């Protein structure tokens, strides 16, 4: 069964600190993995998208890693800011025949950044 | 670039009425749009895939007669919740795929999400 599991479920850190969020997946075959940030009551915003051949990708203070062998990914946030408080969702795209590639969504990690 | 808007951002309606939600790609053309539903503390659930000029493809368990989807142009898709009931209360999110994507980007199936519409049925 195709699944995406994230940990921790929730996390609270102090402003300025770093944190790392984890994502394990069992989606096969694999096309790409993406991390989204979703603020409360808003739609998801893409942070990074990585294909099979990419091990790491950065977007400002966000750095994602991918180990396709162990089927694990992480999202590292450096120098956290209050505005980083949101849900971070790991999403894996599996390959299907034709163009209808569906996304397998994780439940997300709820991050709270306190002053 | 790649901005998707939704209207309204929130709506409250009485049980039995119909509600229409619009999804627009503002600065690109989208042959394909997707409609999702999200319940509190749940992940997004794909409801249907909307293709411009053709019938939408619904996911298993989603009633096509209850959730009417129209994708009349390359920049607009609408979702109509017919005869809404309290259990339809949810956060509805659309996304759009840029028709201009080619080669590697098209294979990635990159989607741009709208801000969502909060539906409350009393």
XYZ file of C-alpha atoms in Angstrom:
237
model
C 0.000 0.000 0.000
C 1.320 3.431 -0.932
C 1.850 5.462 2.214
C 3.650 8.541 3.437
C 4.404 8.841 7.140
C 5.741 11.930 8.847
C 7.329 12.548 12.214
C 7.032 14.136 14.600
C 3.313 14.812 14.488
C 3.892 18.178 16.149
C 6.862 20.204 17.296
C 7.421 23.416 19.209
C 10.716 25.259 19.043
C 12.049 28.648 20.038
C 12.583 31.359 17.489
C 16.039 31.208 15.979
C 16.487 27.478 16.549
C 16.867 24.842 13.857
C 14.688 21.779 13.388
C 14.414 18.715 11.175
C 11.221 17.040 10.045
C 11.131 13.457 8.805
C 9.228 11.692 6.054
C 9.195 7.960 5.251
C 7.367 6.611 2.237
C 6.463 3.291 0.677
C 5.254 4.652 -2.662
C 6.442 2.568 -5.600
C 7.293 3.243 -8.329
C 8.561 6.652 -7.345
C 8.498 9.834 -9.416
C 9.246 12.707 -7.090
C 8.905 13.947 -3.531
C 7.826 17.392 -2.500
C 7.512 19.384 0.693
C 4.703 21.868 1.170
C 4.076 24.509 3.813
C 0.443 25.006 4.732
C -0.563 27.893 6.949
C -3.784 27.454 8.918
C -6.777 28.082 6.687
C -4.675 28.432 3.540
C -3.694 26.277 0.603
C -0.330 24.481 0.447
C 2.705 26.302 -0.888
C 5.514 24.345 -2.513
C 8.915 24.473 -0.805
C 10.914 21.876 -2.754
C 10.408 19.175 -5.357
C 13.007 16.417 -5.744
C 13.265 13.645 -8.293
C 14.921 10.270 -7.870
C 18.384 11.539 -8.763
C 18.418 14.498 -6.383
C 19.812 14.090 -2.863
C 19.366 17.592 -1.543
C 17.642 20.800 -2.524
C 17.498 24.148 -0.763
C 15.027 26.991 -0.805
C 16.248 29.786 1.429
C 16.248 28.536 5.017
C 14.634 25.260 3.963
C 16.818 22.307 2.947
C 15.304 18.997 1.906
C 17.173 15.723 1.575
C 16.140 12.534 -0.165
C 17.460 8.992 0.194
C 15.678 6.985 -2.478
C 17.303 3.750 -1.296
C 15.881 3.939 2.221
C 12.824 5.888 1.048
C 13.361 8.663 3.520
C 13.335 12.431 3.269
C 13.943 15.235 5.716
C 13.212 18.933 5.781
C 15.653 21.066 7.746
C 14.675 24.565 8.780
C 17.434 26.864 9.941
C 17.162 29.997 12.063
C 13.432 29.555 12.533
C 11.112 32.553 12.461
C 7.662 33.063 13.937
C 6.221 32.942 10.434
C 7.499 29.385 10.056
C 4.648 28.241 12.310
C 2.599 26.049 9.972
C 1.979 22.487 8.897
C 4.716 20.940 6.760
C 3.478 18.240 4.468
C 5.497 15.598 2.639
C 3.940 14.468 -0.629
C 5.133 11.700 -2.923
C 4.190 11.352 -6.555
C 4.058 7.834 -7.908
C 4.230 6.973 -11.569
C 1.121 5.873 -13.373
C 0.430 5.134 -16.999
C -0.448 8.260 -18.902
C -0.505 11.694 -17.331
C -2.665 11.030 -14.292
C -0.010 10.947 -11.619
C -1.546 11.122 -8.205
C -0.017 12.570 -5.133
C 0.225 10.569 -1.904
C -0.078 13.019 0.974
C 1.379 12.719 4.454
C -0.567 14.027 7.447
C 1.983 16.736 8.047
C 4.051 17.964 10.973
C 2.582 20.882 12.859
C 5.399 23.271 13.717
C 5.032 26.013 16.277
C 7.737 28.644 16.677
C 7.594 30.560 19.931
C 9.319 33.865 20.695
C 3.866 33.914 -11.277
C 1.690 30.785 -11.034
C -1.039 32.296 -8.896
C -4.297 30.483 -8.282
C -7.265 32.193 -6.677
C -10.469 30.846 -5.176
C -13.762 32.537 -4.537
C -15.313 32.762 -2.090
C -12.733 32.284 0.649
C -15.459 31.222 3.046
C -19.163 30.558 2.812
C -21.935 29.639 5.247
C -25.130 28.178 3.853
C -28.261 26.401 4.972
C -28.687 22.681 4.547
C -30.239 21.822 1.187
C -28.849 24.767 -0.734
C -26.204 24.658 -3.454
C -22.867 26.417 -3.284
C -20.533 27.249 -6.159
C -16.787 27.655 -5.664
C -14.603 29.202 -8.361
C -10.968 28.408 -9.035
C -8.974 30.650 -11.351
C -5.420 30.561 -12.637
C -4.507 34.239 -12.780
C -1.292 34.343 -14.768
C -1.141 31.050 -16.627
C -3.366 28.660 -18.531
C -4.375 25.370 -16.971
C -5.686 22.456 -19.009
C -5.972 20.471 -15.807
C -7.271 21.539 -12.429
C -7.705 19.429 -9.323
C -10.224 19.678 -6.506
C -9.330 18.573 -2.990
C -11.168 18.404 0.312
C -9.481 18.679 3.675
C -11.041 17.931 7.058
C -9.468 19.217 10.298
C -6.120 17.613 11.062
C -6.389 15.466 7.929
C -4.368 15.498 4.753
C -5.753 16.732 1.457
C -7.996 14.228 -0.303
C -8.264 14.397 -4.073
C -11.902 14.602 -5.128
C -11.670 14.985 -8.871
C -9.485 15.931 -11.801
C -10.953 18.563 -14.089
C -9.863 18.804 -17.717
C -10.753 21.817 -19.840
C -13.509 21.037 -22.295
C -14.209 17.520 -21.061
C -15.872 15.709 -18.194
C -14.153 15.578 -14.841
C -12.690 12.360 -13.493
C -13.926 11.633 -9.987
C -12.108 9.645 -7.321
C -13.689 6.564 -5.855
C -16.362 7.423 -3.311
C -16.955 10.970 -4.577
C -20.498 11.487 -5.889
C -20.347 13.173 -9.279
C -23.982 14.260 -9.063
C -23.369 15.975 -5.758
C -20.080 17.665 -6.625
C -20.545 19.173 -10.068
C -17.382 20.311 -11.781
C -17.201 22.563 -14.816
C -13.938 23.516 -16.523
C -15.174 25.800 -19.275
C -11.963 27.679 -19.967
C -8.216 27.383 -19.511
C -8.335 29.696 -16.497
C -11.540 28.763 -14.684
C -12.951 25.676 -13.022
C -15.984 25.630 -10.761
C -17.118 23.168 -8.110
C -20.784 23.190 -7.160
C -21.824 21.392 -4.001
C -25.463 20.545 -4.633
C -27.993 20.104 -1.820
C -25.292 20.665 0.761
C -25.537 18.974 4.141
C -23.587 19.555 7.364
C -21.283 16.623 6.578
C -20.152 18.515 3.480
C -18.649 21.197 5.711
C -14.964 21.186 4.926
C -12.046 23.099 3.452
C -12.076 22.846 -0.333
C -8.838 23.518 -2.192
C -8.182 23.627 -5.906
C -4.911 23.365 -7.771
C -3.935 23.983 -11.367
C -1.270 22.595 -13.653
C 0.376 24.982 -16.086
C -0.342 24.036 -19.715
C 2.988 25.630 -20.589
C 4.923 22.947 -18.760
C 6.911 20.767 -21.063
C 9.477 18.037 -20.790
C 10.792 17.559 -17.295
C 8.390 19.923 -15.573
C 5.315 18.218 -17.030
C 6.595 14.880 -15.817
C 6.877 16.278 -12.311
C 3.155 17.154 -12.383
C 3.769 20.411 -10.600
C 0.558 21.881 -9.262
C -0.137 25.337 -7.889
C -2.688 25.543 -5.104
C -5.378 28.070 -4.380
C -5.901 29.548 -0.909
C -8.901 27.333 -0.194
C -12.598 27.859 0.531
C -14.052 27.140 3.951
C -17.606 25.772 3.581
C -19.878 25.580 6.610
C -23.321 24.050 6.165
C -25.768 24.745 8.956
